[in-house]
JSON list of C-alpha atoms in Angstrom, two decimals:
[
{"chain": "A", "resi": 30, "resn": "SER", "atom": "CA", "xyz": [217.41, 37.16, 27.17]},
{"chain": "A", "resi": 31, "resn": "THR", "atom": "CA", "xyz": [218.22, 37.18, 30.84]},
{"chain": "A", "resi": 32, "resn": "PRO", "atom": "CA", "xyz": [216.31, 35.10, 33.32]},
{"chain": "A", "resi": 33, "resn": "SER", "atom": "CA", "xyz": [214.82, 38.22, 34.87]},
{"chain": "A", "resi": 34, "resn": "GLY", "atom": "CA", "xyz": [213.63, 39.33, 31.40]},
{"chain": "A", "resi": 35, "resn": "ARG", "atom": "CA", "xyz": [211.78, 36.10, 30.91]},
{"chain": "A", "resi": 36, "resn": "SER", "atom": "CA", "xyz": [210.18, 36.48, 34.25]},
{"chain": "A", "resi": 37, "resn": "VAL", "atom": "CA", "xyz": [209.00, 39.97, 33.37]},
{"chain": "A", "resi": 38, "resn": "ALA", "atom": "CA", "xyz": [207.61, 38.71, 30.06]},
{"chain": "A", "resi": 39, "resn": "ALA", "atom": "CA", "xyz": [205.97, 35.79, 31.82]},
{"chain": "A", "resi": 40, "resn": "GLY", "atom": "CA", "xyz": [204.46, 38.17, 34.37]},
{"chain": "A", "resi": 41, "resn": "VAL", "atom": "CA", "xyz": [203.11, 40.41, 31.61]},
{"chain": "A", "resi": 42, "resn": "CYS", "atom": "CA", "xyz": [201.70, 37.41, 29.82]},
{"chain": "A", "resi": 43, "resn": "TRP", "atom": "CA", "xyz": [200.19, 36.18, 33.08]},
{"chain": "A", "resi": 44, "resn": "MET", "atom": "CA", "xyz": [198.57, 39.55, 33.69]},
{"chain": "A", "resi": 45, "resn": "LYS", "atom": "CA", "xyz": [197.17, 39.61, 30.15]},
{"chain": "A", "resi": 46, "resn": "LEU", "atom": "CA", "xyz": [195.76, 36.13, 30.66]},
{"chain": "A", "resi": 47, "resn": "GLN", "atom": "CA", "xyz": [194.27, 37.16, 34.01]},
{"chain": "A", "resi": 48, "resn": "ALA", "atom": "CA", "xyz": [192.69, 40.25, 32.42]},
{"chain": "A", "resi": 49, "resn": "ALA", "atom": "CA", "xyz": [191.31, 38.17, 29.54]},
{"chain": "A", "resi": 50, "resn": "LYS", "atom": "CA", "xyz": [189.93, 35.64, 32.05]},
{"chain": "A", "resi": 51, "resn": "ASP", "atom": "CA", "xyz": [188.29, 38.39, 34.09]},
{"chain": "A", "resi": 52, "resn": "ALA", "atom": "CA", "xyz": [186.81, 39.94, 30.94]},
{"chain": "A", "resi": 53, "resn": "LEU", "atom": "CA", "xyz": [185.55, 36.54, 29.83]},
{"chain": "A", "resi": 54, "resn": "GLN", "atom": "CA", "xyz": [183.95, 35.91, 33.24]},
{"chain": "A", "resi": 55, "resn": "GLU", "atom": "CA", "xyz": [182.31, 39.32, 33.18]},
{"chain": "A", "resi": 56, "resn": "GLU", "atom": "CA", "xyz": [180.98, 38.69, 29.67]},
{"chain": "A", "resi": 57, "resn": "TYR", "atom": "CA", "xyz": [179.70, 35.26, 30.74]},
{"chain": "A", "resi": 58, "resn": "PHE", "atom": "CA", "xyz": [177.87, 36.63, 33.78]},
{"chain": "A", "resi": 59, "resn": "ARG", "atom": "CA", "xyz": [176.48, 39.54, 31.74]},
{"chain": "A", "resi": 60, "resn": "ARG", "atom": "CA", "xyz": [175.10, 37.15, 29.11]},
{"chain": "A", "resi": 61, "resn": "MET", "atom": "CA", "xyz": [173.68, 34.86, 31.79]},
{"chain": "A", "resi": 62, "resn": "GLN", "atom": "CA", "xyz": [171.86, 37.81, 33.37]},
{"chain": "A", "resi": 63, "resn": "ALA", "atom": "CA", "xyz": [170.52, 38.84, 29.96]},
{"chain": "A", "resi": 64, "resn": "ALA", "atom": "CA", "xyz": [169.36, 35.25, 29.33]},
{"chain": "A", "resi": 65, "resn": "ASP", "atom": "CA", "xyz": [167.68, 35.14, 32.76]},
{"chain": "A", "resi": 66, "resn": "ALA", "atom": "CA", "xyz": [165.96, 38.45, 32.01]},
{"chain": "A", "resi": 67, "resn": "THR", "atom": "CA", "xyz": [164.49, 37.15, 28.73]},
{"chain": "A", "resi": 68, "resn": "ARG", "atom": "CA", "xyz": [163.72, 33.62, 29.96]},
{"chain": "A", "resi": 69, "resn": "ALA", "atom": "CA", "xyz": [160.12, 34.34, 31.05]},
{"chain": "A", "resi": 70, "resn": "PRO", "atom": "CA", "xyz": [159.01, 35.99, 27.77]},
{"chain": "A", "resi": 71, "resn": "GLU", "atom": "CA", "xyz": [160.78, 33.29, 25.75]},
{"chain": "A", "resi": 72, "resn": "THR", "atom": "CA", "xyz": [159.06, 30.60, 27.81]},
{"chain": "A", "resi": 73, "resn": "ALA", "atom": "CA", "xyz": [155.69, 32.29, 27.32]},
{"chain": "A", "resi": 74, "resn": "ALA", "atom": "CA", "xyz": [156.34, 32.51, 23.57]},
{"chain": "A", "resi": 75, "resn": "ALA", "atom": "CA", "xyz": [157.36, 28.83, 23.42]},
{"chain": "A", "resi": 76, "resn": "VAL", "atom": "CA", "xyz": [154.22, 27.81, 25.34]},
{"chain": "A", "resi": 77, "resn": "SER", "atom": "CA", "xyz": [152.09, 29.87, 22.96]},
{"chain": "A", "resi": 78, "resn": "ILE", "atom": "CA", "xyz": [153.71, 28.28, 19.90]},
{"chain": "A", "resi": 79, "resn": "GLN", "atom": "CA", "xyz": [153.28, 24.81, 21.38]},
{"chain": "A", "resi": 80, "resn": "SER", "atom": "CA", "xyz": [149.64, 25.56, 22.17]},
{"chain": "A", "resi": 81, "resn": "PHE", "atom": "CA", "xyz": [148.92, 26.72, 18.63]},
{"chain": "A", "resi": 82, "resn": "TRP", "atom": "CA", "xyz": [150.75, 23.69, 17.20]},
{"chain": "A", "resi": 83, "resn": "ARG", "atom": "CA", "xyz": [148.81, 21.26, 19.39]},
{"chain": "A", "resi": 84, "resn": "ALA", "atom": "CA", "xyz": [145.55, 22.96, 18.39]},
{"chain": "A", "resi": 85, "resn": "HIS", "atom": "CA", "xyz": [146.53, 22.65, 14.72]},
{"chain": "A", "resi": 86, "resn": "ILE", "atom": "CA", "xyz": [147.33, 18.95, 15.10]},
{"chain": "A", "resi": 87, "resn": "LEU", "atom": "CA", "xyz": [144.08, 18.40, 17.02]},
{"chain": "A", "resi": 88, "resn": "TRP", "atom": "CA", "xyz": [142.05, 20.10, 14.27]},
{"chain": "A", "resi": 89, "resn": "GLN", "atom": "CA", "xyz": [143.73, 17.90, 11.67]},
{"chain": "A", "resi": 90, "resn": "LEU", "atom": "CA", "xyz": [142.95, 14.81, 13.72]},
{"chain": "A", "resi": 91, "resn": "LEU", "atom": "CA", "xyz": [139.33, 15.86, 14.26]},
{"chain": "A", "resi": 92, "resn": "SER", "atom": "CA", "xyz": [138.99, 16.59, 10.55]},
{"chain": "A", "resi": 93, "resn": "GLU", "atom": "CA", "xyz": [140.27, 13.12, 9.73]},
{"chain": "A", "resi": 94, "resn": "TRP", "atom": "CA", "xyz": [137.92, 11.54, 12.28]},
{"chain": "A", "resi": 95, "resn": "ASN", "atom": "CA", "xyz": [135.03, 13.55, 10.83]},
{"chain": "A", "resi": 96, "resn": "GLY", "atom": "CA", "xyz": [135.84, 12.23, 7.37]},
{"chain": "A", "resi": 97, "resn": "ASN", "atom": "CA", "xyz": [135.96, 8.68, 8.72]},
{"chain": "A", "resi": 98, "resn": "ALA", "atom": "CA", "xyz": [132.65, 9.18, 10.53]},
{"chain": "A", "resi": 99, "resn": "LEU", "atom": "CA", "xyz": [131.04, 10.47, 7.33]},
{"chain": "A", "resi": 100, "resn": "HIS", "atom": "CA", "xyz": [132.31, 7.39, 5.51]},
{"chain": "A", "resi": 101, "resn": "VAL", "atom": "CA", "xyz": [130.82, 5.06, 8.15]},
{"chain": "A", "resi": 102, "resn": "GLU", "atom": "CA", "xyz": [127.54, 7.00, 8.09]},
{"chain": "A", "resi": 103, "resn": "ARG", "atom": "CA", "xyz": [127.38, 6.77, 4.29]},
{"chain": "A", "resi": 104, "resn": "ILE", "atom": "CA", "xyz": [127.95, 3.01, 4.40]},
{"chain": "A", "resi": 105, "resn": "TYR", "atom": "CA", "xyz": [125.31, 2.59, 7.13]},
{"chain": "A", "resi": 106, "resn": "ARG", "atom": "CA", "xyz": [122.76, 4.70, 5.25]},
{"chain": "A", "resi": 107, "resn": "GLY", "atom": "CA", "xyz": [123.32, 2.54, 2.15]},
{"chain": "A", "resi": 108, "resn": "HIS", "atom": "CA", "xyz": [122.84, -0.60, 4.24]},
{"chain": "A", "resi": 109, "resn": "LEU", "atom": "CA", "xyz": [119.68, 0.82, 5.83]},
{"chain": "A", "resi": 110, "resn": "GLY", "atom": "CA", "xyz": [118.34, 1.80, 2.40]},
{"chain": "A", "resi": 111, "resn": "ARG", "atom": "CA", "xyz": [118.92, -1.72, 1.09]},
{"chain": "A", "resi": 112, "resn": "VAL", "atom": "CA", "xyz": [117.19, -3.22, 4.15]},
{"chain": "A", "resi": 113, "resn": "LEU", "atom": "CA", "xyz": [114.18, -0.91, 3.71]},
{"chain": "A", "resi": 114, "resn": "ALA", "atom": "CA", "xyz": [114.04, -1.60, -0.04]},
{"chain": "A", "resi": 115, "resn": "ASN", "atom": "CA", "xyz": [114.09, -5.36, 0.61]},
{"chain": "A", "resi": 116, "resn": "ALA", "atom": "CA", "xyz": [111.31, -4.98, 3.18]},
{"chain": "A", "resi": 117, "resn": "ALA", "atom": "CA", "xyz": [109.21, -2.94, 0.73]},
{"chain": "A", "resi": 118, "resn": "ARG", "atom": "CA", "xyz": [109.89, -5.51, -2.02]},
{"chain": "A", "resi": 119, "resn": "ARG", "atom": "CA", "xyz": [108.83, -8.32, 0.32]},
{"chain": "A", "resi": 120, "resn": "GLU", "atom": "CA", "xyz": [105.63, -6.47, 1.29]},
{"chain": "A", "resi": 121, "resn": "ARG", "atom": "CA", "xyz": [104.82, -5.80, -2.37]},
{"chain": "A", "resi": 122, "resn": "ARG", "atom": "CA", "xyz": [105.41, -9.47, -3.24]},
{"chain": "A", "resi": 123, "resn": "ILE", "atom": "CA", "xyz": [103.15, -10.59, -0.35]},
{"chain": "A", "resi": 124, "resn": "TYR", "atom": "CA", "xyz": [100.46, -8.12, -1.47]},
{"chain": "A", "resi": 125, "resn": "TRP", "atom": "CA", "xyz": [100.48, -9.44, -5.03]},
{"chain": "A", "resi": 126, "resn": "GLN", "atom": "CA", "xyz": [100.57, -13.07, -3.81]},
{"chain": "A", "resi": 127, "resn": "ARG", "atom": "CA", "xyz": [97.49, -12.40, -1.67]},
{"chain": "A", "resi": 128, "resn": "ILE", "atom": "CA", "xyz": [95.72, -10.89, -4.65]},
{"chain": "A", "resi": 129, "resn": "TYR", "atom": "CA", "xyz": [96.69, -13.88, -6.83]},
{"chain": "A", "resi": 130, "resn": "PHE", "atom": "CA", "xyz": [95.73, -16.49, -4.21]},
{"chain": "A", "resi": 131, "resn": "SER", "atom": "CA", "xyz": [92.49, -14.64, -3.49]},
{"chain": "A", "resi": 132, "resn": "HIS", "atom": "CA", "xyz": [91.68, -14.76, -7.20]},
{"chain": "A", "resi": 133, "resn": "CYS", "atom": "CA", "xyz": [92.56, -18.47, -7.31]},
{"chain": "A", "resi": 134, "resn": "ALA", "atom": "CA", "xyz": [90.42, -19.16, -4.25]},
{"chain": "A", "resi": 135, "resn": "THR", "atom": "CA", "xyz": [87.53, -17.26, -5.80]},
{"chain": "A", "resi": 136, "resn": "SER", "atom": "CA", "xyz": [87.86, -19.31, -9.01]},
{"chain": "A", "resi": 137, "resn": "VAL", "atom": "CA", "xyz": [87.96, -22.57, -7.06]},
{"chain": "A", "resi": 138, "resn": "GLN", "atom": "CA", "xyz": [84.93, -21.54, -5.03]},
{"chain": "A", "resi": 139, "resn": "LYS", "atom": "CA", "xyz": [83.07, -20.54, -8.21]},
{"chain": "A", "resi": 140, "resn": "TRP", "atom": "CA", "xyz": [83.75, -23.90, -9.84]},
{"chain": "A", "resi": 141, "resn": "TYR", "atom": "CA", "xyz": [82.87, -25.76, -6.65]},
{"chain": "A", "resi": 142, "resn": "ARG", "atom": "CA", "xyz": [79.56, -23.93, -6.41]},
{"chain": "A", "resi": 143, "resn": "VAL", "atom": "CA", "xyz": [78.83, -24.59, -10.09]},
{"chain": "A", "resi": 144, "resn": "TYR", "atom": "CA", "xyz": [79.58, -28.26, -9.66]},
{"chain": "A", "resi": 145, "resn": "HIS", "atom": "CA", "xyz": [77.56, -28.71, -6.44]},
{"chain": "A", "resi": 146, "resn": "SER", "atom": "CA", "xyz": [74.54, -26.61, -7.33]}
]
């Protein structure tokens, strides 16, 4: 409990702290060197994972777009089918009207010829 005893204890404590600090700095620099040594492979691995993930997301997006395109195509084909069916119906109606009016014209001509002959 003398002042010189405290100073010896403080010096020992100081030396222990200095040794711990040096050991901590050495461990820090050793870990930093290890991290620097593995940085390139880790970066390459991260780039590869990101590339695969982006490709996966792109395939999902393209699949969704393909489904949407098929839906639009199906709607358009239905529309085109209805347009063609209406055109065929109109042509058939015109054909039968021509036959009917031709028959009517023939009947009128027959009666006209009977009347005027």
